Amino acid sequence: MKWESTAFVLLQLIVTTHAYAFPKPTQSSRWATPATTGTSSAAKHFVSRSRSTTSLAASTQKKPEELRREIAERNSLVEDEAQYAVADGELLERMGTTDAVAAEETDVKTDYTDMYSRMKRMTKPRAYPLFLAEKGVEFLEGTVHDIAKSFQRTAETGAATSTSDVNGSVGQKERVVVLGTGWGSASLLKEIDTDLYDVTVISPRNYFLFTPMLAGASVGTVEYRSITEPIRAINPQANFLEATATNIDTKTNTVTCESVICEGNSCDIQDFSVQYDRLVVAVGAQTNTFGIPGVKEYCNYLRQVEDARRVRTSIINCFERANLPGLSDEERIRNLTFAVIGAGPTGIEFAAELRDFVEEDGPKYYPKLLQYVRIKVIEASPMVLAPFDKELQQEAIAQLKRPTMISDPKVAKLLPPNFQMTELLLEASVKEVKEDRILLNNGQEIPYGIAVWAAGNGPIPLTLQLIESLGDEQASAQAVARGRVAVDCWMRAIGGQGKVLSFGDCSCMFQQQLPATAQVASQQGEYLAKLLNKKFEFTPALTEDGIFPPPRKDPARTQTSFSDAIAAFASNNYEYAKPFQFLNLGILAYTGGGSALAQVTPVPDGASVQGKGKLGNALWRSVYLTKQVSWRNRLLVMNDWTKRRLFGRDITRL
């Protein structure tokens, strides 16, 4: 949604003005060769082939879900994960300019030529009042454009019409292939003009997932389908392929993929390739285990719907197992000890949602077991919720340690005196995870029933393969990027010559480090789509001194607007596209018991505006509700909240 961001922009504009004046298809047809496909323009660029390494006889004995799991596991294995360990992306908001300085030191360009000096100047952050004015005008322009386009859209049937591509010739549109269906990709698909581009989206999942509410889905506060939206509904004109990209050949502009193909009851894994003119890599990241033994084997994650479903089932398993006769108190405590490793937003919100489940629904379903429940939050650093100010961090700790609230007095009497359900272990790093206990580096052992790992991001193999294929210039930037695709301020991959673009968690803007959050990825995807729509030249010729310049305006093709004029004035740059600049709209975290934290910084490096308790919870709910991608999702989420309030959470295992 655009309107809530604009309201925030207008609020910031008012605050900032005062601050400166007075001292943020069917599957079978999609795998066809060009000679047999005629329904989709994008399908003409596919070449398919069966996997020579997979026996059809063996594959037919497996279910499609098993084959998809096999693909996912094979394409998530990364050796020596610890070398790609980076700080929580949100922590970078608190780290000053250390990484930015490192980026400058690793920059391969050391000769201060005219073009290099101009690029240094234009990539500096634009003055904040002008930047807010630019974002406000940009919103108005987008609204007017959407209204005008809805009036111009007519019922097109039948005959295909020739379309002018971005190079000005009449004929085939430029082929843009998008890898991933996360926050950045969803924003790009909402904005990109499919009249100009032939867009193909490739992802193993055919939906967008509202990840901030996965913690709630893992305990039944909301249902999985309420926080997902079919990717085809976001942009019906884009072609979608449900597959996993396994290799990118930047020399032949080809993406190799594999997918599960079923005919009747027979299923097989099949390879195919897709040609592109421009590639957008937004595959995100995966959980980084930092090479700690046992994490992959015994811990649960919270990144996908499958993870939340697995956690939800495991929680109920723990309670049902603890309810069996013949167990000692120690065995029941072990079964009902929930270990949460990582005290960032994901870890804290999961612990809060789990505690809500125990306090609100436990008395109804498991009244005699509540005295055995233990929630242990384990964090290697000395703080929780690193992106927040210290005052709000202390509020989060206070919420975690608050007395257990059981509304039923009969059940409350069953709890031992001074019962403490939640324990916070700071500066406690994990040494090893075993099947039934966690070993800490300080020698402490924590028996557990279920462990949820919510610490750290790491690259997927495809990202590492792309980095290697982009050559020496990309490799030289890895001292800062560390397993992420290094990109410039226009989302162009270093070494990709403007043909490979990337944003989100799998990328790193080495001129300025940004937090690995949904907010950043969403803004980057929208920014890139608008640059593409305005027909900037992403692959301009090298300058005489060998520097690859920013996307250039072409007077005959490029369509600029008033917001671009404001950005050009702010950066004194009238020849090239404006670089990406992040607008921090604030951060939120649910802390349980109907309370949440909200923090907004109206002016960079200025004092933050904070909300906590019931006020923070109202902000948290309203923002998460308005940020849903469709009215369908909003109604479903509101319905889930209402059902939970009236009837409680559903503990049925299906």
XYZ file of C-alpha atoms in Angstrom:
654
model
C 0.000 0.000 0.000
C 1.185 3.457 -0.838
C -1.059 5.701 1.206
C 0.271 4.790 4.650
C 3.855 5.428 3.529
C 2.844 8.803 2.129
C 1.082 9.803 5.336
C 4.306 9.058 7.152
C 6.289 11.057 4.565
C 4.029 14.070 5.041
C 4.386 13.792 8.823
C 8.150 13.608 8.487
C 8.157 16.568 6.105
C 6.431 18.721 8.716
C 8.757 17.595 11.510
C 11.846 17.952 9.334
C 10.923 21.450 8.150
C 10.825 22.624 11.759
C 14.032 20.761 12.584
C 15.939 22.415 9.732
C 14.386 25.874 10.088
C 14.942 26.080 13.801
C 18.085 24.639 15.127
C 12.660 5.818 5.512
C -0.275 -22.615 -17.091
C -0.279 -25.572 -16.924
C 3.004 -27.260 -16.225
C 3.131 -29.426 -19.315
C 2.820 -26.459 -21.686
C 5.436 -24.456 -19.810
C 8.080 -27.117 -20.242
C 7.515 -27.353 -24.005
C 10.230 -26.495 -26.472
C 9.827 -23.336 -28.580
C 8.472 -25.381 -31.494
C 5.517 -26.669 -29.462
C 4.582 -23.592 -27.475
C 2.440 -20.813 -28.787
C 0.308 -19.471 -25.953
C 2.931 -17.448 -24.109
C 5.537 -15.104 -25.487
C 7.830 -15.909 -22.573
C 7.487 -19.660 -23.229
C 9.329 -19.236 -26.523
C 12.533 -18.814 -24.559
C 12.333 -22.118 -22.642
C 14.323 -25.248 -23.370
C 13.399 -28.305 -21.311
C 15.006 -31.653 -20.714
C 14.553 -34.523 -18.291
C 17.178 -35.002 -15.615
C 19.657 -37.634 -16.676
C 20.658 -38.134 -13.050
C 17.164 -38.989 -11.846
C 15.643 -42.378 -12.516
C 12.012 -42.135 -13.542
C 11.294 -45.461 -11.899
C 12.683 -44.174 -8.619
C 10.983 -40.817 -8.928
C 7.531 -42.282 -9.486
C 7.728 -43.888 -6.039
C 7.993 -40.470 -4.401
C 5.269 -37.941 -3.796
C 5.569 -34.458 -5.342
C 6.158 -32.980 -1.878
C 9.109 -35.325 -1.339
C 10.641 -34.387 -4.682
C 10.223 -30.671 -3.967
C 11.856 -31.193 -0.581
C 14.717 -33.008 -2.323
C 15.227 -30.048 -4.663
C 15.091 -27.563 -1.787
C 17.598 -29.477 0.323
C 20.006 -29.980 -2.573
C 19.905 -26.280 -3.424
C 20.406 -25.025 0.119
C 23.672 -26.756 1.013
C 26.510 -24.304 1.621
C 29.936 -25.413 2.820
C 31.628 -23.486 5.621
C 28.672 -21.237 6.421
C 30.602 -19.449 9.157
C 32.691 -17.514 6.612
C 29.520 -15.768 5.401
C 28.334 -14.839 8.878
C 27.214 -11.226 9.059
C 25.636 -9.198 11.800
C 21.869 -9.080 11.910
C 21.025 -6.728 9.063
C 18.960 -4.540 11.355
C 21.945 -4.123 13.663
C 23.656 -2.127 10.925
C 21.354 0.749 11.771
C 23.251 0.997 15.062
C 26.780 0.494 13.715
C 27.575 3.924 12.319
C 29.678 4.084 9.143
C 32.162 1.299 9.847
C 31.031 -0.902 6.957
C 30.695 2.082 4.633
C 34.302 3.004 5.312
C 35.343 -0.579 4.655
C 33.447 -0.465 1.385
C 35.332 2.619 0.283
C 38.628 0.988 1.156
C 37.821 -2.062 -0.961
C 36.591 -0.028 -3.929
C 38.676 -1.008 -6.946
C 38.562 2.551 -8.322
C 41.225 4.679 -6.668
C 41.813 7.282 -9.391
C 39.612 10.306 -8.789
C 38.603 10.954 -12.372
C 35.803 13.307 -13.268
C 33.228 10.500 -13.622
C 34.326 8.817 -10.425
C 34.072 12.113 -8.514
C 30.595 12.740 -9.959
C 29.452 9.264 -8.911
C 30.784 9.837 -5.400
C 28.820 13.068 -5.164
C 25.542 11.761 -6.587
C 25.520 8.683 -4.335
C 25.622 10.771 -1.183
C 22.242 10.887 0.633
C 20.016 13.639 -0.681
C 19.029 16.418 1.743
C 16.262 14.985 3.905
C 13.609 17.720 3.396
C 14.057 17.444 -0.376
C 14.026 13.660 -0.165
C 10.703 13.704 1.711
C 9.274 16.136 -0.833
C 10.467 13.824 -3.617
C 8.734 10.796 -2.017
C 5.502 12.721 -1.504
C 5.417 13.907 -5.117
C 6.342 10.404 -6.282
C 3.303 8.995 -4.496
C 0.989 11.528 -6.129
C 2.486 10.772 -9.544
C 1.968 7.052 -8.999
C -1.632 7.543 -7.949
C -2.426 9.678 -11.002
C -0.673 7.146 -13.268
C -2.637 4.217 -11.805
C -5.944 6.022 -12.258
C -5.100 7.029 -15.829
C -4.001 3.499 -16.699
C -7.199 1.991 -15.306
C -9.221 4.252 -17.604
C -7.024 3.444 -20.598
C -7.157 -0.315 -20.025
C -9.566 -1.857 -22.523
C -10.744 -5.400 -22.987
C -8.023 -6.797 -25.212
C -8.955 -10.085 -26.807
C -7.475 -12.380 -29.371
C -4.847 -10.952 -31.678
C -1.402 -10.159 -30.314
C -0.149 -6.691 -31.111
C 3.402 -5.716 -31.849
C 4.973 -3.718 -29.070
C 7.821 -1.260 -29.047
C 10.545 -2.575 -26.804
C 12.751 -0.434 -24.576
C 15.270 -0.014 -27.385
C 12.668 1.685 -29.521
C 12.254 -1.038 -32.142
C 8.932 -2.650 -32.961
C 8.732 -6.355 -32.190
C 9.700 -8.554 -29.257
C 9.641 -6.963 -25.815
C 12.725 -7.113 -23.624
C 12.706 -10.295 -21.547
C 12.987 -9.629 -17.806
C 13.377 -12.723 -15.638
C 12.745 -12.295 -11.906
C 14.060 -14.912 -9.460
C 12.103 -15.010 -6.206
C 8.678 -14.063 -4.856
C 9.623 -12.201 -1.688
C 9.065 -8.624 -0.597
C 11.259 -7.006 -3.233
C 9.901 -9.107 -6.085
C 6.295 -8.432 -5.066
C 6.946 -4.681 -5.068
C 8.655 -4.861 -8.459
C 5.804 -6.903 -9.947
C 3.235 -4.404 -8.699
C 5.014 -1.530 -10.440
C 6.673 -2.910 -13.581
C 5.002 -2.072 -16.891
C 4.258 -5.338 -18.705
C 3.427 -3.344 -21.834
C 7.158 -2.650 -22.058
C 8.617 -5.883 -20.708
C 8.031 -9.594 -21.103
C 8.203 -10.568 -17.416
C 8.820 -14.122 -16.206
C 8.933 -14.960 -12.501
C 10.706 -18.123 -11.322
C 10.313 -19.404 -7.764
C 9.688 -22.719 -5.969
C 6.703 -21.110 -4.231
C 3.787 -19.578 -6.146
C 2.835 -17.044 -3.503
C 4.047 -14.009 -1.598
C 4.427 -14.534 2.154
C 3.944 -11.819 4.787
C 6.918 -13.003 6.853
C 6.514 -10.683 9.885
C 3.435 -12.686 10.928
C 5.031 -16.140 10.657
C 5.579 -16.196 14.423
C 1.829 -15.800 14.935
C 1.078 -18.467 12.333
C 3.379 -20.922 14.127
C 1.070 -20.950 17.192
C -2.284 -20.501 15.434
C -2.884 -16.786 16.037
C -3.360 -16.426 12.270
C -3.694 -19.062 9.578
C -1.098 -19.633 6.875
C -3.355 -18.760 3.946
C -4.295 -15.465 5.568
C -0.747 -14.151 5.171
C -0.065 -15.437 1.664
C -1.112 -14.049 -1.723
C -0.825 -15.887 -5.078
C 1.967 -14.289 -7.101
C -0.229 -14.451 -10.214
C -2.777 -12.239 -8.453
C -0.143 -9.564 -7.806
C 0.569 -9.213 -11.538
C -1.641 -11.350 -13.819
C 0.316 -10.192 -16.908
C 3.590 -11.696 -15.650
C 4.363 -15.312 -16.526
C 5.084 -17.510 -13.491
C 7.138 -20.728 -13.423
C 7.077 -22.848 -10.275
C 10.670 -24.041 -10.254
C 14.008 -23.649 -8.486
C 16.785 -21.783 -10.281
C 19.988 -23.808 -9.965
C 22.491 -22.025 -12.213
C 22.962 -18.651 -13.895
C 25.145 -18.386 -17.001
C 25.954 -14.695 -17.431
C 27.798 -15.350 -20.699
C 24.794 -16.876 -22.497
C 22.133 -15.025 -20.473
C 20.564 -18.302 -19.371
C 18.989 -19.479 -16.122
C 18.860 -23.243 -15.520
C 15.982 -24.477 -13.379
C 14.508 -27.703 -12.105
C 10.944 -28.526 -11.194
C 8.708 -31.449 -10.319
C 6.662 -32.713 -13.287
C 3.755 -35.080 -12.706
C 1.746 -37.080 -15.224
C -1.001 -38.955 -13.444
C 0.643 -40.629 -10.458
C 4.144 -40.522 -11.969
C 6.397 -37.670 -10.904
C 9.873 -36.722 -12.027
C 12.380 -33.902 -11.571
C 12.996 -32.104 -14.848
C 15.510 -29.446 -15.889
C 14.789 -26.560 -18.219
C 16.452 -23.280 -19.142
C 15.143 -19.742 -19.594
C 16.765 -17.015 -21.687
C 16.786 -13.440 -20.430
C 17.740 -9.974 -21.623
C 17.793 -8.658 -18.088
C 17.889 -10.727 -14.906
C 16.568 -9.634 -11.508
C 17.951 -11.757 -8.659
C 15.871 -11.464 -5.494
C 16.195 -14.951 -4.016
C 16.678 -13.742 -0.452
C 18.803 -15.579 2.092
C 18.550 -18.693 4.198
C 19.182 -19.271 7.880
C 22.874 -19.286 8.770
C 23.797 -21.950 11.309
C 27.363 -20.556 11.616
C 28.627 -24.118 11.296
C 27.403 -25.039 14.793
C 27.008 -28.847 15.052
C 23.450 -30.127 15.320
C 21.586 -26.963 14.314
C 20.500 -28.288 10.893
C 19.581 -31.685 12.281
C 17.595 -30.697 15.369
C 16.487 -27.047 15.162
C 13.427 -25.532 13.541
C 13.506 -22.280 11.564
C 10.960 -19.543 10.892
C 11.409 -18.409 7.290
C 8.748 -20.262 5.284
C 5.173 -21.474 5.714
C 6.508 -25.037 5.981
C 8.661 -23.948 8.928
C 5.696 -22.403 10.764
C 3.562 -25.493 10.107
C 6.332 -27.753 11.422
C 6.782 -25.629 14.556
C 3.039 -25.547 15.195
C 2.808 -29.328 14.952
C 5.876 -29.803 17.150
C 4.452 -27.575 19.897
C 1.303 -29.686 20.103
C 3.438 -32.853 19.974
C 5.375 -31.634 23.010
C 2.206 -31.075 25.033
C 0.653 -34.395 24.025
C 3.877 -36.258 24.810
C 4.147 -34.572 28.210
C 0.560 -35.585 28.985
C 1.290 -39.305 28.720
C 1.207 -41.289 31.992
C 4.304 -42.582 33.706
C 6.535 -39.527 33.122
C 8.481 -37.861 35.899
C 8.314 -34.112 36.524
C 11.797 -33.724 35.054
C 10.728 -35.488 31.858
C 7.647 -33.302 31.556
C 9.731 -30.158 32.042
C 12.155 -31.290 29.336
C 9.322 -32.027 26.906
C 7.760 -28.624 27.587
C 10.965 -26.577 27.441
C 10.916 -24.403 24.333
C 14.341 -23.033 23.412
C 14.430 -19.926 21.213
C 17.934 -19.192 19.935
C 18.299 -15.573 18.884
C 16.781 -12.480 20.520
C 16.207 -10.418 17.385
C 12.697 -9.481 16.226
C 11.924 -13.029 15.004
C 13.042 -14.722 18.209
C 11.352 -12.248 20.552
C 8.081 -12.261 18.609
C 7.974 -16.062 18.524
C 8.647 -16.292 22.262
C 5.898 -13.703 22.849
C 3.375 -15.520 20.640
C 4.214 -18.863 22.267
C 3.738 -17.389 25.721
C 0.377 -15.938 24.673
C -0.684 -19.395 23.490
C 0.313 -20.973 26.797
C -1.380 -18.290 28.917
C -4.562 -17.902 26.865
C -5.227 -21.404 25.504
C -3.192 -23.595 27.846
C -5.717 -23.385 30.718
C -8.435 -24.734 28.415
C -6.487 -27.581 26.827
C -3.609 -28.457 29.190
C -4.392 -27.000 32.648
C -2.273 -29.524 34.567
C 0.770 -29.111 32.306
C 1.295 -25.347 32.543
C 3.477 -25.669 35.630
C 6.046 -27.562 33.543
C 6.294 -25.068 30.677
C 9.612 -23.238 30.247
C 10.494 -20.771 27.481
C 14.216 -20.056 27.252
C 15.466 -17.261 24.984
C 19.171 -17.695 24.249
C 21.186 -14.772 22.845
C 24.940 -14.573 22.210
C 25.086 -10.764 22.504
C 24.403 -8.701 25.650
C 21.159 -7.193 24.246
C 17.787 -8.049 22.756
C 16.144 -6.362 19.759
C 19.351 -4.660 18.661
C 17.647 -2.193 16.242
C 15.679 -0.561 19.057
C 16.724 2.125 21.520
C 17.869 0.926 24.933
C 14.674 2.074 26.646
C 12.560 -0.151 24.388
C 15.012 -3.024 24.789
C 14.484 -2.840 28.532
C 10.725 -2.798 27.968
C 11.024 -5.997 25.898
C 13.025 -7.669 28.686
C 10.424 -6.572 31.241
C 7.655 -8.116 29.118
C 9.557 -11.378 28.808
C 10.096 -11.571 32.570
C 6.630 -10.431 33.635
C 4.608 -12.722 35.936
C 2.577 -15.423 34.238
C -0.994 -14.233 33.612
C -3.607 -17.018 33.866
C -7.195 -15.756 33.894
C -8.667 -18.985 35.319
C -8.043 -18.876 39.113
C -8.346 -22.666 39.443
C -5.537 -23.201 36.931
C -3.469 -20.366 38.396
C -3.481 -22.142 41.777
C -1.755 -25.140 40.163
C 1.348 -23.062 39.404
C 4.203 -23.171 41.932
C 5.029 -20.009 43.921
C 7.136 -17.434 42.051
C 6.650 -19.387 38.841
C 8.791 -17.923 36.027
C 7.781 -19.226 32.597
C 10.276 -17.250 30.496
C 14.014 -17.098 31.069
C 16.352 -14.814 29.135
C 19.960 -15.977 28.728
C 22.174 -13.170 27.407
C 25.823 -13.568 26.373
C 25.144 -17.288 26.053
C 26.475 -18.618 22.761
C 25.558 -22.089 21.521
C 28.349 -24.636 21.207
C 26.340 -27.631 19.982
C 22.754 -28.796 19.641
C 22.002 -32.407 20.472
C 18.774 -34.317 20.036
C 17.508 -33.550 23.533
C 19.721 -30.748 24.886
C 21.633 -27.616 23.927
C 25.262 -27.154 24.986
C 26.401 -23.583 25.637
C 29.977 -22.355 25.516
C 29.818 -21.462 29.215
C 29.332 -25.159 30.034
C 25.590 -24.969 30.709
C 23.293 -27.659 29.290
C 19.656 -26.926 28.451
C 17.323 -29.904 27.942
C 14.539 -29.059 25.490
C 11.465 -30.365 23.739
C 11.688 -28.101 20.698
C 14.370 -25.627 19.600
C 13.757 -22.723 17.198
C 16.828 -21.170 15.565
C 16.263 -17.473 14.797
C 19.811 -16.174 14.451
C 21.650 -14.979 11.374
C 21.319 -14.901 7.580
C 23.403 -16.793 5.052
C 23.547 -17.096 1.246
C 21.978 -19.839 -0.835
C 24.194 -21.757 -3.315
C 22.714 -19.922 -6.328
C 23.883 -16.582 -4.922
C 27.418 -17.896 -4.438
C 27.437 -19.343 -7.963
C 26.331 -15.988 -9.395
C 29.017 -14.145 -7.440
C 31.675 -16.457 -8.904
C 30.361 -16.033 -12.453
C 30.420 -12.214 -12.233
C 34.205 -12.146 -12.177
C 37.047 -10.377 -10.403
C 35.307 -7.055 -9.832
C 32.501 -8.779 -7.935
C 35.034 -10.890 -6.048
C 36.913 -7.796 -4.899
C 33.737 -6.469 -3.273
C 33.176 -9.640 -1.223
C 35.332 -8.349 1.605
C 32.265 -6.271 2.463
C 29.418 -8.225 0.801
C 30.417 -11.593 2.361
C 28.359 -14.018 0.297
C 25.875 -11.439 -0.996
C 25.752 -10.000 -4.512
C 27.519 -6.630 -4.404
C 25.403 -4.027 -6.197
C 25.735 -0.326 -6.878
C 23.192 2.318 -5.868
C 21.100 1.497 -8.961
C 20.696 -2.217 -8.066
C 23.129 -3.313 -10.804
C 25.317 -6.264 -9.838
C 29.010 -5.385 -9.907
C 30.462 -7.123 -12.975
C 27.030 -7.719 -14.502
C 27.252 -4.813 -16.983
C 23.709 -3.739 -16.188
C 22.182 -7.046 -17.356
C 22.102 -8.566 -13.861
C 20.184 -6.669 -11.171
C 19.721 -7.653 -7.551
C 18.154 -6.425 -4.331
C 16.917 -7.648 -0.964
C 18.669 -10.003 1.467
C 20.776 -11.662 -1.248
C 22.423 -8.350 -2.178
C 24.672 -5.767 -0.577
C 24.921 -2.112 -1.583
C 28.588 -1.684 -0.851
C 28.404 2.133 -0.923
C 25.924 2.083 1.969
C 25.055 -0.835 4.213
C 21.322 -1.309 4.745
C 19.442 -3.574 7.163
C 18.257 -6.923 5.770
C 14.564 -6.210 6.302
C 11.330 -6.477 4.331
C 11.078 -2.696 4.344
C 14.386 -2.263 2.518
C 13.691 -4.998 -0.057
C 10.221 -3.614 -0.763
C 11.514 -0.104 -1.413
C 14.339 -1.413 -3.601
C 11.952 -3.466 -5.750
C 9.634 -0.507 -6.267
C 12.583 1.779 -7.079
C 13.994 -0.610 -9.688
C 10.612 -1.101 -11.376
C 10.208 2.656 -11.775
C 13.674 2.980 -13.295
C 12.829 0.251 -15.795
C 9.478 1.855 -16.615
C 11.162 5.182 -17.321
C 13.475 3.466 -19.841
C 16.847 4.443 -18.450
C 19.831 2.907 -20.226
C 21.137 0.371 -17.682
C 24.140 -0.599 -19.833
C 25.784 2.638 -20.976
C 29.201 2.580 -22.651
C 32.282 2.751 -20.450
C 33.893 6.141 -20.066
C 37.334 6.832 -21.527
C 38.939 5.969 -18.209
C 37.090 2.620 -18.019
C 34.423 3.511 -15.477
C 30.947 1.999 -15.813
C 28.628 5.027 -15.451
C 25.192 5.060 -13.808
C 22.013 4.389 -15.819
C 21.865 7.216 -18.333
C 18.949 9.281 -19.533
C 18.168 9.063 -23.245
C 16.383 12.249 -24.390
C 14.501 10.242 -27.032
C 13.219 7.513 -24.675
C 13.619 8.293 -20.985
C 10.505 9.577 -19.280
C 11.296 11.707 -16.249
C 8.888 13.294 -13.787
C 8.697 16.123 -11.278
C 9.929 13.842 -8.482
C 12.975 13.055 -10.642
C 13.530 16.786 -11.068
C 13.541 17.229 -7.285
C 16.069 14.390 -6.937
C 18.206 15.853 -9.744
C 18.244 19.224 -8.018
C 19.093 17.647 -4.644
C 22.061 15.705 -6.057
C 23.049 18.150 -8.807
C 22.663 15.286 -11.270
C 20.617 15.922 -14.409
C 22.164 13.324 -16.736
C 21.798 10.047 -14.837
C 19.139 8.190 -12.872
C 18.807 9.068 -9.211
C 20.443 6.515 -6.900
C 18.415 4.518 -4.404
C 17.899 6.119 -1.005
C 16.202 4.279 1.841
C 13.326 5.915 3.747
C 13.138 4.464 7.251
C 9.440 4.142 8.102
C 10.118 2.769 11.576
C 10.413 -0.644 13.266
C 7.934 -2.764 15.203
C 8.038 -5.824 17.458
C 5.326 -7.711 19.335
C 6.317 -8.513 22.929
C 3.294 -10.478 24.136
C 0.384 -9.924 26.478
C -1.218 -7.437 24.110
C 1.823 -5.140 24.083
C 4.270 -4.209 21.337
C 7.117 -1.806 20.599
C 7.126 0.880 17.904
C 10.007 3.182 17.047
C 10.115 5.906 14.393
C 12.979 8.302 13.726
C 11.460 11.336 11.931
C 14.857 12.955 11.281
C 18.056 10.956 10.577
C 20.327 10.877 13.638
C 17.572 12.620 15.584
C 15.552 11.554 18.595
C 13.142 8.686 17.977
C 9.396 8.682 18.590
C 8.517 5.621 20.665
C 5.399 3.650 21.459
C 5.013 0.684 23.791
C 2.386 -1.279 25.663
C -1.192 -0.990 24.395
C -0.336 1.997 22.184
C 2.526 0.064 20.592
C 0.202 -2.902 20.081
C -2.374 -0.702 18.321
C 0.340 0.630 16.005
C 1.709 -2.869 15.410
C -1.695 -4.250 14.464
C -2.689 -1.307 12.269
C 0.602 -1.271 10.346
C 0.696 -5.044 9.827
C -2.924 -4.956 8.691
C -2.462 -2.123 6.186
C 0.767 -3.625 4.843
C -1.042 -6.779 3.688
C -0.886 -6.941 -0.100
C -4.628 -7.243 -0.733
C -8.004 -6.660 0.855
C -8.451 -10.429 0.871
C -5.484 -10.760 3.237
C -6.684 -7.923 5.458
C -10.129 -9.464 5.867
C -8.661 -12.913 6.541
C -6.242 -11.590 9.174
C -8.993 -9.607 10.916
C -11.154 -12.735 10.841
C -8.338 -14.794 12.406
C -7.863 -12.236 15.172
C -11.600 -12.241 15.860
C -11.806 -16.068 15.904
C -8.844 -16.267 18.245
C -10.464 -13.769 20.608
C -13.821 -15.594 20.609
C -12.828 -19.254 20.391
C -9.096 -19.453 21.050
C -6.407 -20.995 18.859
C -6.952 -24.260 17.028
C -4.703 -27.091 18.259
C -5.963 -29.654 15.744
C -3.186 -31.603 14.032
C -4.062 -32.388 10.408
